[in-house]
């Protein structure tokens, strides 16, 4: 191996803790954890409302919860794409 490859590998190996990787990914794409948290909140709310759904059929309730969870995730992804496009093309960072 050349010395250039060894320095790349050693740099990667120094930053291998799961927490540091997770924090780095969250900084790179901030809307992914927002989408995941929103999905978890919709699922939690759906499970809570499952007990108090009244005379609504189970299948209809589950369809509504699925659509709500998917809508939140798609909305978060769309906001993330728009944010990254804004950051990359409109507000160009100094190089």
CSV table of N, CA, C and O in Angstrom, one decimal:
chain,number,residue,atom,x,y,z
A,1,UNK,N,0.8,-1.2,0.0
A,1,UNK,CA,0.0,0.0,0.0
A,1,UNK,C,0.9,1.2,0.0
A,1,UNK,O,1.9,1.3,0.6
A,2,UNK,N,0.4,2.2,-0.6
A,2,UNK,CA,1.1,3.5,-0.6
A,2,UNK,C,0.8,4.3,0.7
A,2,UNK,O,-0.2,4.0,1.3
A,3,UNK,N,1.6,5.2,1.0
A,3,UNK,CA,1.4,6.0,2.2
A,3,UNK,C,0.1,6.8,2.1
A,3,UNK,O,-0.5,7.1,3.1
A,4,UNK,N,-0.4,7.2,0.9
A,4,UNK,CA,-1.6,7.9,0.7
A,4,UNK,C,-2.8,7.1,1.2
A,4,UNK,O,-3.7,7.6,1.8
A,5,UNK,N,-2.8,5.8,0.8
A,5,UNK,CA,-3.9,5.0,1.2
A,5,UNK,C,-4.0,4.7,2.7
A,5,UNK,O,-5.0,4.6,3.3
A,6,UNK,N,-2.8,4.6,3.3
A,6,UNK,CA,-2.7,4.3,4.7
A,6,UNK,C,-3.3,5.5,5.5
A,6,UNK,O,-4.0,5.3,6.5
A,7,UNK,N,-3.0,6.7,5.1
A,7,UNK,CA,-3.5,7.9,5.8
A,7,UNK,C,-5.0,8.0,5.7
A,7,UNK,O,-5.7,8.4,6.6
A,8,UNK,N,-5.6,7.6,4.6
A,8,UNK,CA,-7.1,7.6,4.4
A,8,UNK,C,-7.7,6.6,5.4
A,8,UNK,O,-8.7,6.8,6.0
A,9,UNK,N,-7.1,5.4,5.4
A,9,UNK,CA,-7.7,4.3,6.3
A,9,UNK,C,-7.5,4.7,7.7
A,9,UNK,O,-8.4,4.5,8.5
A,10,UNK,N,-6.4,5.3,8.1
A,10,UNK,CA,-6.2,5.6,9.5
A,10,UNK,C,-7.1,6.7,9.9
A,10,UNK,O,-7.6,6.8,11.1
A,11,UNK,N,-7.4,7.7,9.0
A,11,UNK,CA,-8.4,8.7,9.3
A,11,UNK,C,-9.8,8.2,9.5
A,11,UNK,O,-10.5,8.6,10.4
A,12,UNK,N,-10.1,7.2,8.7
A,12,UNK,CA,-11.5,6.6,8.8
A,12,UNK,C,-11.6,5.8,10.1
A,12,UNK,O,-12.6,5.8,10.8
A,13,UNK,N,-10.5,5.1,10.5
A,13,UNK,CA,-10.6,4.2,11.7
A,13,UNK,C,-10.6,5.1,12.9
A,13,UNK,O,-11.1,4.6,13.9
A,14,UNK,N,-10.1,6.3,13.0
A,14,UNK,CA,-10.2,7.1,14.2
A,14,UNK,C,-11.6,7.6,14.4
A,14,UNK,O,-11.9,7.9,15.6
A,15,UNK,N,-12.4,7.7,13.4
A,15,UNK,CA,-13.8,8.2,13.6
A,15,UNK,C,-14.8,7.0,13.4
A,15,UNK,O,-15.7,7.1,12.6
A,16,UNK,N,-14.7,6.0,14.2
A,16,UNK,CA,-15.5,4.8,13.9
A,16,UNK,C,-16.6,4.6,15.0
A,16,UNK,O,-17.4,3.7,14.9
A,17,UNK,N,-16.7,5.5,16.0
A,17,UNK,CA,-17.7,5.3,17.0
A,17,UNK,C,-19.1,5.5,16.4
A,17,UNK,O,-19.2,6.4,15.6
A,18,UNK,N,-20.0,4.7,16.8
A,18,UNK,CA,-21.4,4.8,16.3
A,18,UNK,C,-22.0,6.2,16.5
A,18,UNK,O,-22.7,6.7,15.6
A,19,UNK,N,-21.8,6.8,17.7
A,19,UNK,CA,-22.3,8.1,18.0
A,19,UNK,C,-21.8,9.2,17.1
A,19,UNK,O,-22.5,10.0,16.6
A,20,UNK,N,-20.5,9.1,16.9
A,20,UNK,CA,-19.9,10.2,16.0
A,20,UNK,C,-20.3,10.0,14.6
A,20,UNK,O,-20.6,11.0,13.9
A,21,UNK,N,-20.5,8.8,14.1
A,21,UNK,CA,-21.0,8.6,12.7
A,21,UNK,C,-22.4,9.1,12.6
A,21,UNK,O,-22.8,9.8,11.7
A,22,UNK,N,-23.3,8.8,13.6
A,22,UNK,CA,-24.7,9.2,13.6
A,22,UNK,C,-24.8,10.7,13.7
A,22,UNK,O,-25.5,11.3,12.9
A,23,UNK,N,-24.0,11.4,14.5
A,23,UNK,CA,-24.0,12.8,14.6
A,23,UNK,C,-23.5,13.5,13.3
A,23,UNK,O,-24.1,14.5,12.9
A,24,UNK,N,-22.5,12.9,12.7
A,24,UNK,CA,-22.1,13.4,11.4
A,24,UNK,C,-23.1,13.3,10.3
A,24,UNK,O,-23.4,14.3,9.5
A,25,UNK,N,-23.8,12.2,10.3
A,25,UNK,CA,-24.9,12.0,9.3
A,25,UNK,C,-26.0,13.0,9.6
A,25,UNK,O,-26.7,13.5,8.6
A,26,UNK,N,-26.4,13.2,10.8
A,26,UNK,CA,-27.5,14.1,11.1
A,26,UNK,C,-27.1,15.5,10.7
A,26,UNK,O,-28.0,16.3,10.3
A,27,UNK,N,-25.8,15.9,10.8
A,27,UNK,CA,-25.4,17.3,10.4
A,27,UNK,C,-25.4,17.4,8.9
A,27,UNK,O,-25.8,18.5,8.4
A,28,UNK,N,-25.1,16.3,8.2
A,28,UNK,CA,-25.1,16.4,6.7
A,28,UNK,C,-26.6,16.4,6.2
A,28,UNK,O,-26.8,17.1,5.2
A,29,UNK,N,-27.5,15.7,6.8
A,29,UNK,CA,-28.9,15.6,6.3
A,29,UNK,C,-29.8,15.8,7.5
A,29,UNK,O,-30.2,14.8,8.1
A,30,UNK,N,-30.1,17.0,7.9
A,30,UNK,CA,-30.9,17.2,9.1
A,30,UNK,C,-32.3,16.8,9.0
A,30,UNK,O,-33.0,16.6,10.1
A,31,UNK,N,-32.9,16.7,7.9
A,31,UNK,CA,-34.3,16.3,7.8
A,31,UNK,C,-34.6,14.8,7.9
A,31,UNK,O,-35.7,14.4,8.0
A,32,UNK,N,-33.6,14.0,7.8
A,32,UNK,CA,-33.8,12.6,8.0
A,32,UNK,C,-34.2,12.2,9.4
A,32,UNK,O,-35.2,11.6,9.6
A,33,UNK,N,-33.5,12.7,10.4
A,33,UNK,CA,-33.9,12.4,11.8
A,33,UNK,C,-35.3,13.1,12.1
A,33,UNK,O,-36.1,12.5,12.9
A,34,UNK,N,-35.6,14.2,11.5
A,34,UNK,CA,-36.9,14.9,11.6
A,34,UNK,C,-38.0,14.0,11.1
A,34,UNK,O,-39.0,13.7,11.7
A,35,UNK,N,-37.7,13.4,9.9
A,35,UNK,CA,-38.7,12.5,9.3
A,35,UNK,C,-38.9,11.2,10.1
A,35,UNK,O,-40.0,10.7,10.3
A,36,UNK,N,-37.8,10.7,10.7
A,36,UNK,CA,-37.9,9.5,11.5
A,36,UNK,C,-38.6,9.8,12.8
A,36,UNK,O,-39.4,9.0,13.2
A,37,UNK,N,-38.4,10.9,13.4
A,37,UNK,CA,-39.1,11.3,14.6
A,37,UNK,C,-40.6,11.5,14.4
A,37,UNK,O,-41.4,11.1,15.1
A,38,UNK,N,-40.9,12.1,13.2
A,38,UNK,CA,-42.3,12.4,12.9
A,38,UNK,C,-43.0,11.1,12.6
A,38,UNK,O,-44.1,10.9,13.0
A,39,UNK,N,-42.3,10.1,11.9
A,39,UNK,CA,-42.9,8.8,11.7
A,39,UNK,C,-43.2,8.1,13.0
A,39,UNK,O,-44.3,7.5,13.2
A,40,UNK,N,-42.2,8.2,13.9
A,40,UNK,CA,-42.4,7.5,15.3
A,40,UNK,C,-43.6,8.2,16.0
A,40,UNK,O,-44.4,7.5,16.7
A,41,UNK,N,-43.7,9.5,15.9
A,41,UNK,CA,-44.8,10.2,16.6
A,41,UNK,C,-46.1,9.8,16.0
A,41,UNK,O,-47.1,9.6,16.8
A,42,UNK,N,-46.2,9.7,14.7
A,42,UNK,CA,-47.5,9.3,14.1
A,42,UNK,C,-47.9,7.9,14.4
A,42,UNK,O,-49.0,7.6,14.7
A,43,UNK,N,-46.9,7.0,14.4
A,43,UNK,CA,-47.1,5.6,14.8
A,43,UNK,C,-47.6,5.5,16.3
A,43,UNK,O,-48.5,4.8,16.6
A,44,UNK,N,-46.9,6.3,17.2
A,44,UNK,CA,-47.3,6.3,18.6
A,44,UNK,C,-48.7,6.8,18.8
A,44,UNK,O,-49.5,6.3,19.5
A,45,UNK,N,-49.0,7.9,18.1
A,45,UNK,CA,-50.4,8.5,18.2
A,45,UNK,C,-51.4,7.5,17.6
A,45,UNK,O,-52.5,7.3,18.2
A,46,UNK,N,-51.1,6.8,16.5
A,46,UNK,CA,-52.0,5.8,15.9
A,46,UNK,C,-52.2,4.7,16.9
A,46,UNK,O,-53.4,4.2,17.0
A,47,UNK,N,-51.2,4.2,17.6
A,47,UNK,CA,-51.4,3.1,18.6
A,47,UNK,C,-52.2,3.6,19.7
A,47,UNK,O,-53.1,2.9,20.3
A,48,UNK,N,-52.1,4.8,20.1
A,48,UNK,CA,-52.9,5.4,21.2
A,48,UNK,C,-54.3,5.5,20.8
A,48,UNK,O,-55.2,5.1,21.5
A,49,UNK,N,-54.6,6.0,19.6
A,49,UNK,CA,-55.9,6.2,19.1
A,49,UNK,C,-56.6,4.9,18.7
A,49,UNK,O,-57.8,4.8,18.5
A,50,UNK,N,-55.8,3.8,18.6
A,50,UNK,CA,-56.3,2.5,18.2
A,50,UNK,C,-57.3,2.0,19.3
A,50,UNK,O,-58.4,1.4,18.9
A,51,UNK,N,-57.0,2.3,20.5
A,51,UNK,CA,-57.9,1.9,21.6
A,51,UNK,C,-59.2,2.7,21.6
A,51,UNK,O,-60.3,2.2,21.9
A,52,UNK,N,-59.2,4.0,21.1
A,52,UNK,CA,-60.3,4.8,21.2
A,52,UNK,C,-60.9,5.2,19.8
A,52,UNK,O,-61.3,6.3,19.5
A,53,UNK,N,-60.9,4.2,18.9
A,53,UNK,CA,-61.3,4.5,17.5
A,53,UNK,C,-62.8,4.4,17.3
A,53,UNK,O,-63.3,4.7,16.3
A,54,UNK,N,-63.5,4.0,18.3
A,54,UNK,CA,-65.0,3.9,18.2
A,54,UNK,C,-65.4,2.8,17.3
A,54,UNK,O,-64.9,1.7,17.4
A,55,UNK,N,-66.3,3.1,16.4
A,55,UNK,CA,-66.9,2.1,15.5
A,55,UNK,C,-66.1,2.0,14.2
A,55,UNK,O,-66.6,1.4,13.3
A,56,UNK,N,-65.0,2.7,14.1
A,56,UNK,CA,-64.2,2.7,12.8
A,56,UNK,C,-63.6,1.3,12.7
A,56,UNK,O,-63.1,0.7,13.6
A,57,UNK,N,-63.6,0.8,11.4
A,57,UNK,CA,-63.0,-0.5,11.2
A,57,UNK,C,-61.5,-0.4,11.4
A,57,UNK,O,-60.9,0.6,11.1
A,58,UNK,N,-60.9,-1.6,11.8
A,58,UNK,CA,-59.5,-1.6,12.0
A,58,UNK,C,-58.7,-1.3,10.7
A,58,UNK,O,-57.7,-0.6,10.7
A,59,UNK,N,-59.1,-1.9,9.6
A,59,UNK,CA,-58.4,-1.7,8.3
A,59,UNK,C,-58.4,-0.2,7.9
A,59,UNK,O,-57.4,0.3,7.5
A,60,UNK,N,-59.5,0.5,8.1
A,60,UNK,CA,-59.6,1.9,7.8
A,60,UNK,C,-58.7,2.7,8.7
A,60,UNK,O,-58.0,3.6,8.2
A,61,UNK,N,-58.7,2.4,9.9
A,61,UNK,CA,-57.8,3.1,10.9
A,61,UNK,C,-56.3,2.9,10.5
A,61,UNK,O,-55.6,3.9,10.5
A,62,UNK,N,-56.0,1.7,10.2
A,62,UNK,CA,-54.6,1.4,9.8
A,62,UNK,C,-54.2,2.1,8.5
A,62,UNK,O,-53.1,2.6,8.4
A,63,UNK,N,-55.1,2.2,7.5
A,63,UNK,CA,-54.8,2.9,6.3
A,63,UNK,C,-54.6,4.4,6.6
A,63,UNK,O,-53.7,5.0,6.0
A,64,UNK,N,-55.4,5.0,7.4
A,64,UNK,CA,-55.3,6.4,7.8
A,64,UNK,C,-53.9,6.6,8.4
A,64,UNK,O,-53.2,7.6,8.1
A,65,UNK,N,-53.5,5.8,9.3
A,65,UNK,CA,-52.2,5.9,10.0
A,65,UNK,C,-51.1,5.7,9.1
A,65,UNK,O,-50.1,6.5,9.1
A,66,UNK,N,-51.2,4.8,8.1
A,66,UNK,CA,-50.1,4.6,7.2
A,66,UNK,C,-49.9,5.8,6.3
A,66,UNK,O,-48.8,6.3,6.0
A,67,UNK,N,-51.1,6.3,5.8
A,67,UNK,CA,-51.0,7.5,4.9
A,67,UNK,C,-50.4,8.7,5.7
A,67,UNK,O,-49.6,9.5,5.1
A,68,UNK,N,-50.8,8.9,6.9
A,68,UNK,CA,-50.3,10.0,7.7
A,68,UNK,C,-48.8,9.8,7.9
A,68,UNK,O,-48.0,10.8,7.8
A,69,UNK,N,-48.3,8.6,8.3
A,69,UNK,CA,-46.9,8.4,8.5
A,69,UNK,C,-46.1,8.6,7.2
A,69,UNK,O,-45.0,9.3,7.2
A,70,UNK,N,-46.6,8.1,6.1
A,70,UNK,CA,-45.9,8.2,4.8
A,70,UNK,C,-45.9,9.7,4.4
A,70,UNK,O,-44.9,10.2,3.9
A,71,UNK,N,-47.0,10.4,4.6
A,71,UNK,CA,-47.0,11.8,4.3
A,71,UNK,C,-46.0,12.6,5.1
A,71,UNK,O,-45.4,13.5,4.5
A,72,UNK,N,-45.8,12.3,6.3
A,72,UNK,CA,-44.9,13.1,7.1
A,72,UNK,C,-43.5,12.8,6.6
A,72,UNK,O,-42.6,13.7,6.5
A,73,UNK,N,-43.1,11.5,6.3
A,73,UNK,CA,-41.8,11.2,5.9
A,73,UNK,C,-41.5,11.8,4.5
A,73,UNK,O,-40.5,12.4,4.3
A,74,UNK,N,-42.5,11.7,3.6
A,74,UNK,CA,-42.3,12.3,2.3
A,74,UNK,C,-42.2,13.9,2.4
A,74,UNK,O,-41.3,14.5,1.7
A,75,UNK,N,-42.9,14.5,3.3
A,75,UNK,CA,-42.8,15.9,3.5
A,75,UNK,C,-41.4,16.3,4.0
A,75,UNK,O,-40.8,17.3,3.6
A,76,UNK,N,-40.9,15.5,4.9
A,76,UNK,CA,-39.6,15.7,5.5
A,76,UNK,C,-38.5,15.6,4.4
A,76,UNK,O,-37.5,16.3,4.4
A,77,UNK,N,-38.6,14.5,3.6
A,77,UNK,CA,-37.6,14.3,2.5
A,77,UNK,C,-37.7,15.5,1.5
A,77,UNK,O,-36.7,16.0,1.1
A,78,UNK,N,-38.9,15.9,1.2
A,78,UNK,CA,-39.0,17.0,0.3
A,78,UNK,C,-38.4,18.3,0.8
A,78,UNK,O,-37.7,19.0,0.1
A,79,UNK,N,-38.6,18.6,2.1
A,79,UNK,CA,-38.0,19.7,2.7
A,79,UNK,C,-36.5,19.6,2.8
A,79,UNK,O,-35.8,20.6,2.5
A,80,UNK,N,-36.0,18.4,3.0
A,80,UNK,CA,-34.6,18.2,3.0
A,80,UNK,C,-33.9,18.4,1.6
A,80,UNK,O,-32.9,19.0,1.5
A,81,UNK,N,-34.6,17.9,0.6
A,81,UNK,CA,-34.1,18.2,-0.8
A,81,UNK,C,-34.1,19.6,-1.1
A,81,UNK,O,-33.2,20.2,-1.7
A,82,UNK,N,-35.2,20.3,-0.8
A,82,UNK,CA,-35.3,21.8,-1.1
A,82,UNK,C,-34.2,22.5,-0.3
A,82,UNK,O,-33.6,23.5,-0.8
A,83,UNK,N,-34.0,22.1,1.0
A,83,UNK,CA,-32.9,22.7,1.8
A,83,UNK,C,-31.6,22.6,1.2
A,83,UNK,O,-30.8,23.5,1.1
A,84,UNK,N,-31.3,21.3,0.7
A,84,UNK,CA,-30.0,21.1,0.2
A,84,UNK,C,-29.8,21.8,-1.2
A,84,UNK,O,-28.7,22.3,-1.5
A,85,UNK,N,-30.9,21.9,-2.0
A,85,UNK,CA,-30.8,22.7,-3.2
A,85,UNK,C,-30.6,24.1,-2.9
A,85,UNK,O,-29.8,24.8,-3.6
A,86,UNK,N,-31.3,24.7,-2.0
A,86,UNK,CA,-31.1,26.1,-1.6
A,86,UNK,C,-29.7,26.3,-1.1
A,86,UNK,O,-29.0,27.3,-1.5
A,87,UNK,N,-29.2,25.4,-0.3
A,87,UNK,CA,-27.8,25.6,0.2
A,87,UNK,C,-26.7,25.4,-0.9
A,87,UNK,O,-25.7,26.1,-0.8
A,88,UNK,N,-27.0,24.6,-1.8
A,88,UNK,CA,-26.0,24.3,-2.9
A,88,UNK,C,-26.0,25.3,-4.0
A,88,UNK,O,-25.0,25.7,-4.5
A,89,UNK,N,-27.2,25.7,-4.4
A,89,UNK,CA,-27.3,26.5,-5.6
A,89,UNK,C,-27.6,28.0,-5.4
A,89,UNK,O,-27.2,28.9,-6.1
A,90,UNK,N,-28.4,28.3,-4.3
A,90,UNK,CA,-28.7,29.7,-4.1
A,90,UNK,C,-27.7,30.4,-3.2
A,90,UNK,O,-27.1,31.4,-3.5
A,91,UNK,N,-27.5,29.8,-2.0
A,91,UNK,CA,-26.5,30.3,-1.0
A,91,UNK,C,-25.2,29.5,-1.2
A,91,UNK,O,-25.0,28.6,-0.4
A,92,UNK,N,-24.4,29.8,-2.1
A,92,UNK,CA,-23.2,29.0,-2.4
A,92,UNK,C,-22.2,29.3,-1.3
A,92,UNK,O,-21.9,30.5,-1.0
A,93,UNK,N,-21.6,28.3,-0.7
A,93,UNK,CA,-20.6,28.5,0.3
A,93,UNK,C,-19.3,28.9,-0.3
A,93,UNK,O,-19.0,28.6,-1.5
A,94,UNK,N,-18.5,29.7,0.4
A,94,UNK,CA,-17.2,30.1,-0.1
A,94,UNK,C,-16.3,29.0,-0.2
A,94,UNK,O,-16.1,28.2,0.8
A,95,UNK,N,-15.6,28.9,-1.3
A,95,UNK,CA,-14.6,27.7,-1.4
A,95,UNK,C,-13.2,28.2,-1.4
A,95,UNK,O,-12.9,29.3,-1.7
